[in-house]
Short mmCIF file of C-alpha atoms and ligand atoms in Angstrom, two decimals:
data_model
loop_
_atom_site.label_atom_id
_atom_site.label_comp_id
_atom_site.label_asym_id
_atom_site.label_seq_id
_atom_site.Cartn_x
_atom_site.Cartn_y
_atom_site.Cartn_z
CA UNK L 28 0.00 0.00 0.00
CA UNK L 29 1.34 3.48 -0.67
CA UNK L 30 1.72 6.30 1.44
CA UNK L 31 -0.70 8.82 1.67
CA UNK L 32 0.30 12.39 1.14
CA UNK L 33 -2.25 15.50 1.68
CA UNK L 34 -0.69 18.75 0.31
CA UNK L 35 -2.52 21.89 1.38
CA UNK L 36 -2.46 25.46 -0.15
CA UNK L 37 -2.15 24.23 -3.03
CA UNK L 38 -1.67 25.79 -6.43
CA UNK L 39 -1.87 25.06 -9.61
CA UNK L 40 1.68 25.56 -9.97
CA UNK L 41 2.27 23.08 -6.69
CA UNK L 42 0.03 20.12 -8.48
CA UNK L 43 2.28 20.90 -11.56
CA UNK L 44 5.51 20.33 -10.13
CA UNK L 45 4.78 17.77 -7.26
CA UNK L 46 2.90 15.49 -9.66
CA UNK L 47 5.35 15.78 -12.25
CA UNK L 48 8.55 14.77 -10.07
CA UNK L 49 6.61 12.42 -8.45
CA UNK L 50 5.68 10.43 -12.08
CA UNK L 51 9.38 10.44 -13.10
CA UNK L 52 11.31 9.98 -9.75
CA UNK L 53 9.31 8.52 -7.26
CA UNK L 54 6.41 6.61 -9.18
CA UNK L 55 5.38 4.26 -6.35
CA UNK L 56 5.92 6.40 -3.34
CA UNK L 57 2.62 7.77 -2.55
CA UNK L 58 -1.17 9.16 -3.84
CA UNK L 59 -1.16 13.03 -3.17
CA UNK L 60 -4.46 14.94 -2.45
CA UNK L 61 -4.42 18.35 -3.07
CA UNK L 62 -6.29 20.80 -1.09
CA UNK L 63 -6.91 24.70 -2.03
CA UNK L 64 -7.25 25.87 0.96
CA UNK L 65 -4.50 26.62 4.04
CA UNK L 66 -4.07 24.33 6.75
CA UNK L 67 -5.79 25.48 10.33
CA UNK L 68 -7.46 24.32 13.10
CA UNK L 69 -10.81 24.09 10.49
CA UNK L 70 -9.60 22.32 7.56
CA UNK L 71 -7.31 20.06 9.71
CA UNK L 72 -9.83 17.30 9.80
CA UNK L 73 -8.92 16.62 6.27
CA UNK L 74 -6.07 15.50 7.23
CA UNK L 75 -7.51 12.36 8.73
CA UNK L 76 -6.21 8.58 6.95
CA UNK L 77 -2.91 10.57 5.60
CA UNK L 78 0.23 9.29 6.93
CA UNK L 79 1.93 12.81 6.06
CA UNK L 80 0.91 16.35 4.80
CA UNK L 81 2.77 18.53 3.08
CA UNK L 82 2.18 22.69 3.74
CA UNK L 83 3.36 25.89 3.16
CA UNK L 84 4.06 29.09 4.63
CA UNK L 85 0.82 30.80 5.60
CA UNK L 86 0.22 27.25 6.80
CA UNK L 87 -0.79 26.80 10.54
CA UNK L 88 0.97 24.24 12.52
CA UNK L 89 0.42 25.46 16.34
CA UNK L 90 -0.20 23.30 19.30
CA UNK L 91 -3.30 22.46 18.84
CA UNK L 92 -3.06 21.88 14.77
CA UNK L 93 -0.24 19.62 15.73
CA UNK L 94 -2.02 17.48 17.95
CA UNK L 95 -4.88 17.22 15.90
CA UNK L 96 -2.63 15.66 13.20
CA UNK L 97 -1.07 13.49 15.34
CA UNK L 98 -4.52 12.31 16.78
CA UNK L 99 -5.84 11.34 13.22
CA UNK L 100 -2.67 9.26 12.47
CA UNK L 101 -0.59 11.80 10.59
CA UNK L 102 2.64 11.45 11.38
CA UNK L 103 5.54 13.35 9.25
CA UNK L 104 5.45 17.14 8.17
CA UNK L 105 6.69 18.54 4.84
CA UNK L 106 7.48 22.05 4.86
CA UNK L 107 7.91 22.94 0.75
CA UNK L 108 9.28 26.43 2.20
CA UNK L 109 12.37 27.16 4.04
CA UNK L 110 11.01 29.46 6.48
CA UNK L 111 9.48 27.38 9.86
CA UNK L 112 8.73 29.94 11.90
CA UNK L 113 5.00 28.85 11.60
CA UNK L 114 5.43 25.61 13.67
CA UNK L 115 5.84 24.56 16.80
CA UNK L 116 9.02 22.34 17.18
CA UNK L 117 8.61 21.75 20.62
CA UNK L 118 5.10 19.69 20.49
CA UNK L 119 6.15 18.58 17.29
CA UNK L 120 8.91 16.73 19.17
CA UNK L 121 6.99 15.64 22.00
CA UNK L 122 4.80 14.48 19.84
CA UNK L 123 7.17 12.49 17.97
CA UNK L 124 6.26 14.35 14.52
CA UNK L 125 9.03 14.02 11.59
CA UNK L 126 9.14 17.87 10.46
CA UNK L 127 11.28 18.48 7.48
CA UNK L 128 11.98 21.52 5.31
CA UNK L 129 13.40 22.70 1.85
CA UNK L 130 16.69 24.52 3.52
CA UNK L 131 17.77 26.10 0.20
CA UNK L 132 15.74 26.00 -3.17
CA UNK L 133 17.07 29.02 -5.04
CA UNK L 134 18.68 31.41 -2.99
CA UNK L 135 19.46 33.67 -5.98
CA UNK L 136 15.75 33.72 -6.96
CA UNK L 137 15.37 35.34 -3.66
CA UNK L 138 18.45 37.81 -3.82
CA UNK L 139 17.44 38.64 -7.47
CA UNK L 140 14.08 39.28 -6.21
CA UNK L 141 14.77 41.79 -3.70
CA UNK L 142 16.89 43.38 -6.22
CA UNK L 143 14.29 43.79 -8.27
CA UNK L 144 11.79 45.26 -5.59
CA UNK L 145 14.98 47.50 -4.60
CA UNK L 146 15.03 49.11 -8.35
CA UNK L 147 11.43 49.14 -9.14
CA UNK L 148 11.04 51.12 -5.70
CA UNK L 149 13.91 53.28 -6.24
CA UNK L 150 13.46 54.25 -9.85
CA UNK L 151 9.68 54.31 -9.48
CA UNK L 152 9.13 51.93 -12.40
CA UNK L 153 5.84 50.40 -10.88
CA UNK L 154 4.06 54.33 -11.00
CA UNK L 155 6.26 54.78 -14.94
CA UNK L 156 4.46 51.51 -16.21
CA UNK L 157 1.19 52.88 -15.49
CA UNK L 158 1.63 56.63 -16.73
CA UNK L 159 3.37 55.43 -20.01
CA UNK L 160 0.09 53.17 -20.46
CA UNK L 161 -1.92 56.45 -20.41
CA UNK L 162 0.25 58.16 -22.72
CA UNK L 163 1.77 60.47 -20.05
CA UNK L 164 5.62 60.90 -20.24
CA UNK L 165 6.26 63.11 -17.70
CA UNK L 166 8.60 62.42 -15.77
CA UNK L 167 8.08 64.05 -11.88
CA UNK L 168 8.06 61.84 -9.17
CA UNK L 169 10.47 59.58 -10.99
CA UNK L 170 14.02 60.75 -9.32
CA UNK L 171 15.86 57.70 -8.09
CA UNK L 172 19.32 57.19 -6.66
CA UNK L 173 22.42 55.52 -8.15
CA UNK L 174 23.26 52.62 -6.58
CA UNK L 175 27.18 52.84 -7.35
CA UNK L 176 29.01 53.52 -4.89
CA UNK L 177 25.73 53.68 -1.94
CA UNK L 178 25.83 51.58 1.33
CA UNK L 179 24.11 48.65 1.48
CA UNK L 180 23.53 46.88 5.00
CA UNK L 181 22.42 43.27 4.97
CA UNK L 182 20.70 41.71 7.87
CA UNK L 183 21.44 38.39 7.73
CA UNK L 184 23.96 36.92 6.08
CA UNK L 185 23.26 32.80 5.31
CA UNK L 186 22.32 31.66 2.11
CA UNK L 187 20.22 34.50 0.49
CA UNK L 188 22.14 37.48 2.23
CA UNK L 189 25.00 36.12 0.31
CA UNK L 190 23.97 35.75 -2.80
CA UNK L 191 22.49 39.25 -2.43
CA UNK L 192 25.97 40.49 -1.51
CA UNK L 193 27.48 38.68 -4.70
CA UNK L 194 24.86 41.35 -6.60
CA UNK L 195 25.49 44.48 -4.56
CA UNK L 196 28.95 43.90 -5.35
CA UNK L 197 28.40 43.69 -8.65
CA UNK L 198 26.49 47.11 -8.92
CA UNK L 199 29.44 48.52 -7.04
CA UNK L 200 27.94 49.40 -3.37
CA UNK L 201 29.34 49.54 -0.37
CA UNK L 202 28.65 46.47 1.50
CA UNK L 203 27.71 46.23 5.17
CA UNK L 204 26.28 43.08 6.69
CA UNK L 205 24.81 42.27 10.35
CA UNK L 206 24.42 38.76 11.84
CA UNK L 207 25.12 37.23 15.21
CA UNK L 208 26.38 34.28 13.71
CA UNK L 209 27.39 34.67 10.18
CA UNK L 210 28.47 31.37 8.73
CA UNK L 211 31.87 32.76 7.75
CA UNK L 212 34.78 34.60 9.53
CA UNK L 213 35.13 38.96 9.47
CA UNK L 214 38.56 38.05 6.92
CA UNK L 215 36.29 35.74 4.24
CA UNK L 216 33.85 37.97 3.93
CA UNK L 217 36.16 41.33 2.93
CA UNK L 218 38.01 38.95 0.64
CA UNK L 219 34.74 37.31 -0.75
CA UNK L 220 32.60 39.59 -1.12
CA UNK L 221 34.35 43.00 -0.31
CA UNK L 222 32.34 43.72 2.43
CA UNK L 223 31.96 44.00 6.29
CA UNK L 224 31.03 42.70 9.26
CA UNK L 225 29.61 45.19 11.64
CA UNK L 226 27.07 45.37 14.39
CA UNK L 227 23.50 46.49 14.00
CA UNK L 228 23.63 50.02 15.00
CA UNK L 229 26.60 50.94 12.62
CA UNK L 230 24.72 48.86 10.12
CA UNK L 231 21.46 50.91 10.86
CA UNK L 232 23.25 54.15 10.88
CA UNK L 233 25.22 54.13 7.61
CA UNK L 234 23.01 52.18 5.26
CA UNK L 235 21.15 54.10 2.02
CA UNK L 236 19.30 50.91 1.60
CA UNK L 237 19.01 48.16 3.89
CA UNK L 238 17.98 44.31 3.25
CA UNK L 239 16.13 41.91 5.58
CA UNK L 240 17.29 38.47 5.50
CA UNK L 241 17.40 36.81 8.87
CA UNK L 242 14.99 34.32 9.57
CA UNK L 243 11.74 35.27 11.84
CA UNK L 244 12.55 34.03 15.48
CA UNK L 245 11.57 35.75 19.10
CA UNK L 246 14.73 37.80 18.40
CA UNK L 247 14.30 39.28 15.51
CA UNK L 248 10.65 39.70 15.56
CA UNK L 249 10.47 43.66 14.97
CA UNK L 250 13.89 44.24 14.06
CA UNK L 251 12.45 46.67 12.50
CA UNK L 252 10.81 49.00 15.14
CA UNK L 253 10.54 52.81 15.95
CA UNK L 254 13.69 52.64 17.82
CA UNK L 255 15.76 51.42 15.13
CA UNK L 256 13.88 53.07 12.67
CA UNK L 257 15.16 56.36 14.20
CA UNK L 258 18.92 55.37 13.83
CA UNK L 259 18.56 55.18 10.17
CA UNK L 260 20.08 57.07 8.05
CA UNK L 261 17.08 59.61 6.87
CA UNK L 262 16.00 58.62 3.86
CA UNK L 263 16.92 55.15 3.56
CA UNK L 264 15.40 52.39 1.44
CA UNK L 265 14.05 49.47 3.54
CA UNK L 266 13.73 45.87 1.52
CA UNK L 267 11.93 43.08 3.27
CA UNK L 268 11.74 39.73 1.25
CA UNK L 269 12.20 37.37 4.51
CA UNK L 270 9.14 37.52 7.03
CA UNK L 271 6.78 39.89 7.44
CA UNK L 272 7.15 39.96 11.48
CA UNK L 273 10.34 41.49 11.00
CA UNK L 274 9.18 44.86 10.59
CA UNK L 275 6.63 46.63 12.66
CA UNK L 276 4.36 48.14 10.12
CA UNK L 277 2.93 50.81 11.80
CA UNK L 278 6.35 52.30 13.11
CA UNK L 279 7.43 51.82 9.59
CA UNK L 280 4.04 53.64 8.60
CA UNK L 281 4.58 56.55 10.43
CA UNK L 282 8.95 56.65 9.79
CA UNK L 283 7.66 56.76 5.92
CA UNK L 284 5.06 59.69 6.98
CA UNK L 285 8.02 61.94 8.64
CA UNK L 286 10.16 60.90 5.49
CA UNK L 287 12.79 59.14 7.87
CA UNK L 288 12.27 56.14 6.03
CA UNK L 289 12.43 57.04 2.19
CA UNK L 290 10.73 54.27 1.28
CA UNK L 291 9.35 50.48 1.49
CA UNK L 292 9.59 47.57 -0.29
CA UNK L 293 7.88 44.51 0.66
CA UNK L 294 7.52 40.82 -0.60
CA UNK L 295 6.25 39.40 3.18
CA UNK L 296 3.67 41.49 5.09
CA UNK L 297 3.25 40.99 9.16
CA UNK L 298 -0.67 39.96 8.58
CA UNK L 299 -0.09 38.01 5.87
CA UNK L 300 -1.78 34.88 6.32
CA UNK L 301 -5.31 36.76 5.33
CA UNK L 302 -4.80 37.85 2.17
CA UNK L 303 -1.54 36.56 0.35
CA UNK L 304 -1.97 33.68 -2.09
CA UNK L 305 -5.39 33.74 -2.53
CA UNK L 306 -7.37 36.46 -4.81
CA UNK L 307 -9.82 39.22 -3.00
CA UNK L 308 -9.98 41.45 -5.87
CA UNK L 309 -13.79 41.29 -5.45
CA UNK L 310 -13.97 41.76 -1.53
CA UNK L 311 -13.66 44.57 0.76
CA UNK L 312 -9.71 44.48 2.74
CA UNK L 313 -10.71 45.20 6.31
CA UNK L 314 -6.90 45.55 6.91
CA UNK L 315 -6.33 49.24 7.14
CA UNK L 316 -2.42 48.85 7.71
CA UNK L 317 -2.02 47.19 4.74
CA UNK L 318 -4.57 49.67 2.47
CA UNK L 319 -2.72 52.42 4.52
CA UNK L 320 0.36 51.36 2.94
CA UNK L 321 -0.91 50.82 -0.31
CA UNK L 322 -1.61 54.47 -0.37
CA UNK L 323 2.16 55.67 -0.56
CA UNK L 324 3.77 56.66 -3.60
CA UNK L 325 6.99 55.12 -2.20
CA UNK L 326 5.95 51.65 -0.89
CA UNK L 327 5.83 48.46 -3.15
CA UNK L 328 4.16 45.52 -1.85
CA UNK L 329 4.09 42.08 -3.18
CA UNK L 330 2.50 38.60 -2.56
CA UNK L 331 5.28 36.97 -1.39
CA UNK L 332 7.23 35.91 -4.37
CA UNK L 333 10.00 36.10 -3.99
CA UNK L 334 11.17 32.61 -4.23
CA UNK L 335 8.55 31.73 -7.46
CA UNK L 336 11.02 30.57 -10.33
CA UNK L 337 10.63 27.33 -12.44
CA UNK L 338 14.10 25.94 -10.75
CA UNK L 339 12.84 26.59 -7.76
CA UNK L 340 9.42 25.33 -7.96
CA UNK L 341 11.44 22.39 -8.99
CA UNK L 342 13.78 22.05 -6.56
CA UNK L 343 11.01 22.60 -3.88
CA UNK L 344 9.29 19.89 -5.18
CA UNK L 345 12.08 17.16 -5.73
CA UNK L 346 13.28 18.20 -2.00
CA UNK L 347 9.75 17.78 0.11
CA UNK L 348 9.49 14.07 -2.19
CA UNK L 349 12.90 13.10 -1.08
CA UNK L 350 12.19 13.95 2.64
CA UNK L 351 9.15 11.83 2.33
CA UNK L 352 10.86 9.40 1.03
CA UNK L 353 14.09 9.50 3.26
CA UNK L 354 11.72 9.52 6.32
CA UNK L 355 9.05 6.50 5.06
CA UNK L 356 12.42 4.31 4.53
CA UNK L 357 13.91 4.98 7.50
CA UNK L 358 16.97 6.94 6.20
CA UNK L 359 18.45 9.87 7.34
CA UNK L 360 17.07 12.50 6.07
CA UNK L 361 19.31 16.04 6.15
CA UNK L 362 16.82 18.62 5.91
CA UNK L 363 14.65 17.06 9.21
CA UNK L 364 13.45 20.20 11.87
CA UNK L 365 12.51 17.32 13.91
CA UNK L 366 13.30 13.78 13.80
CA UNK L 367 13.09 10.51 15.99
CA UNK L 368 11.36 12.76 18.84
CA UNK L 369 14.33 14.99 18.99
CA UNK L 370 14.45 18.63 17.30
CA UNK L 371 17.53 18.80 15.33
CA UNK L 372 17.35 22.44 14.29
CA UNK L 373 16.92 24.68 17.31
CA UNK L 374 15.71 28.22 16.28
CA UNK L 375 18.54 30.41 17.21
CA UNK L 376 16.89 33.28 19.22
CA UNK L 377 18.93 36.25 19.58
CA UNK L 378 18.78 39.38 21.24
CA UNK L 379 17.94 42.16 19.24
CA UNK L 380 20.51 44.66 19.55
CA UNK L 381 20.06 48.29 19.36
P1 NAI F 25 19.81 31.04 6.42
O1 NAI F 25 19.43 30.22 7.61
O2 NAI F 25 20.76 30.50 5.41
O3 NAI F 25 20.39 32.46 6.92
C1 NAI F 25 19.80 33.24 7.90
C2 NAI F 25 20.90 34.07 8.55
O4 NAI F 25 20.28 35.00 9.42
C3 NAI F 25 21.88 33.23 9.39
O5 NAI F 25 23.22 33.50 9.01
C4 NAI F 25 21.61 33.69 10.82
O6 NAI F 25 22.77 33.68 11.65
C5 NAI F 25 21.13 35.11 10.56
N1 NAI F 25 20.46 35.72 11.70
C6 NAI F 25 19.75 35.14 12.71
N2 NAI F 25 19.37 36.06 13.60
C7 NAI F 25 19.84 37.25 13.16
C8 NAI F 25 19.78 38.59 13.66
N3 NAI F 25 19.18 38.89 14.82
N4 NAI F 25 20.37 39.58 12.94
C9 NAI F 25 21.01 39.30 11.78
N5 NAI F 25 21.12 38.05 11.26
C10 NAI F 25 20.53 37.05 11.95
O7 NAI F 25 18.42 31.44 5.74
P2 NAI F 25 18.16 31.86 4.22
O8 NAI F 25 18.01 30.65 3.36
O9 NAI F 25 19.15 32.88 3.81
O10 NAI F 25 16.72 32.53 4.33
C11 NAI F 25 16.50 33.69 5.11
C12 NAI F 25 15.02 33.89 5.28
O11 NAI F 25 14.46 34.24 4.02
C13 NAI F 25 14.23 32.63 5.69
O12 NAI F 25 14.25 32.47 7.10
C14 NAI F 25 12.85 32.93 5.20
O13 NAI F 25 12.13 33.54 6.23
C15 NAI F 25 13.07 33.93 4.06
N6 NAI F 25 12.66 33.41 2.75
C16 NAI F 25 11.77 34.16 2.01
C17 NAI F 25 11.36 33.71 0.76
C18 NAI F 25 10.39 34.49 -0.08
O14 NAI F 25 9.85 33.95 -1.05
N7 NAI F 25 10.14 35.77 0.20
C19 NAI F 25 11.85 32.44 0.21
C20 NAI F 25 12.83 31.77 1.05
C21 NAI F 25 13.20 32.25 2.28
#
């Protein structure tokens, strides 16, 4: 008998890739049903007579979610994100869960990403699309910045926030990075990449456009606050393509409304989890932070896409079918959050330092 594998928020694009790398690599290794909807503590029923599921990252795996799975015989989780800030280890592990992730798809699609938030925000090329359409060629409003030769600060610096520093060097920025544990030494990275290591505050202080890319734990929730927001440099571009949580949005609301921050781009939104991924065109938003963004000239906001390419898509997908497989044959299986009862990646929680 084959596994049974339920897959929610699912997309079309999801059904394309999963179903295709499961017919040509793994043909006997398990039925998949798809569901549209996200995972929560309503649709979790439909969970009930899979051995695994396989979710996302708007995707609700709290206490109670977990035990529900675990109740209705569910018994390994595939994350086809990297981010896993959206469930809980801990009961996971007591519960015995297998918890797996996709560590690293396409870091580049990320770092290329943000780049292209960065420019599109900077040289206003969202607003010129829409006034060329209308025949107006005017161009007010439109005055960007040069990158040459600008400060860049990069929070984070693990896979993505170094493939976004292989870019910035390219365009011939200054490059200034912050991370409490950066996965190489002060020396490597002025040799590598031309940059430096510094702390937050110098980071915060010297920066013309600064980069999120540290993943969402209790330390780095609101990284992005009023305090730090006043030790920019005034003016400054802010990029987050990581997790929304890492910036308070109404501090950044009202930084953007004294013109401390110069502007905003975002791929990941703190509230999230209500609106992205789905379409609500046709509805009224009762999320006035989010309208209230939408309203400035200067902010860019996305769905959180940052990581949708066709070789990542594809590496998602070969990834979360290999976990299920390394976990349903016993094997080891690299990418596991939590495995055999025992959490093998603890979420590094560090202070936030002003
Ligand atoms: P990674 O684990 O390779 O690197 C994260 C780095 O952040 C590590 O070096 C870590 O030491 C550092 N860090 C931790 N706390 C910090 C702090 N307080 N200040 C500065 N740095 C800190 O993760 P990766 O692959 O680079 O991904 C980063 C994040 O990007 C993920 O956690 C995820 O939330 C987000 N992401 C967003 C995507 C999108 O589509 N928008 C797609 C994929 C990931």
């Amino acid at each position: 008998m084959s596994l049974k594998l339920a897959v929610f928020s699912a997309k079309s694009y999801d059904r394309v890739y999963l179903d295709a790398v499961l017919k040509d690599d793994y043909p006997n290794l398990c039925t998949i049903t798809y569901h549209s909807f996200s995972l929560s503590a309503e649709t979790v029923p439909l969970a009930a007579d899979h051995s695994a599921i396989c979710a996302f990252v708007n995707d609700t795996l709290d206490a109670p979610v977990l035990r529900t799975l675990h109740s209705t015989g569910v018994r390994a989780i595939l994350l086809r994100c990297a981010g896993f800030n959206n469930v809980d280890l801990r009961v996971a592990e007591e519960l015995g869960l297998f918890v797996a992730h996709v560590p690293s798809y396409s870091p580049e699609a990320v770092a290329e990403f943000t780049i292209a938030l960065l420019q599109t925000l900077n040289r206003n090329i969202h607003r010129a699309y829409n006034r060329v359409r209308e025949g107006n060629f005017n161009l007010e409003g439109f005055l960007g910045i040069t990158l040459h030769g600008k400060t860049v600060g990069i929070i984070g610096v693990g896979r993505i926030g170094l493939a976004l520093a292989r870019i910035v060097r390219g365009f011939g920025c200054r490059l200034l990075a912050s991370d409490p544990q950066p996965g190489l030494s002060e020396d490597e990275f002025r040799r590598e990449y031309g940059g430096e290591l510094v702390d937050l505050p110098t980071l915060l202080a010297e920066s013309d456009i600064i980069s999120l890319h540290c993943p969402l734990t209790e330390g780095t929730r609101h990284i992005i606050s009023r305090e730090n927001l006043s030790h920019l440099k005034r003016g400054a571009l802010l990029v987050n393509t990581s997790r929304g949580p890492l910036v308070n949005t109404k501090d950044a609301i009202e930084a953007l409304k004294t013109g401390q921050l110069g502007g905003l781009a975002l791929d990941v939104y703190e509230e999230e989890g209500a609106y992205f991924y789905n379409d609500h065109s046709q509805e009224i938003i009762h999320d006035d932070t989010l309208m209230r963004l939408m309203t400035f000239p200067n902010v860019l906001v996305c769905g959180h896409q940052a990581f949708f390419t066709r070789e990542a898509l594809t590496e998602i997908a070969g990834v979360t079918l290999r976990n299920l497989e390394d976990w349903w044959c016993k094997r080891v299986c690299g990418n596991a959050l939590v495995r055999g009862g025992e959490v093998v990646v603890e979420e590094r929680v560090e202070p936030v330092r002003i």
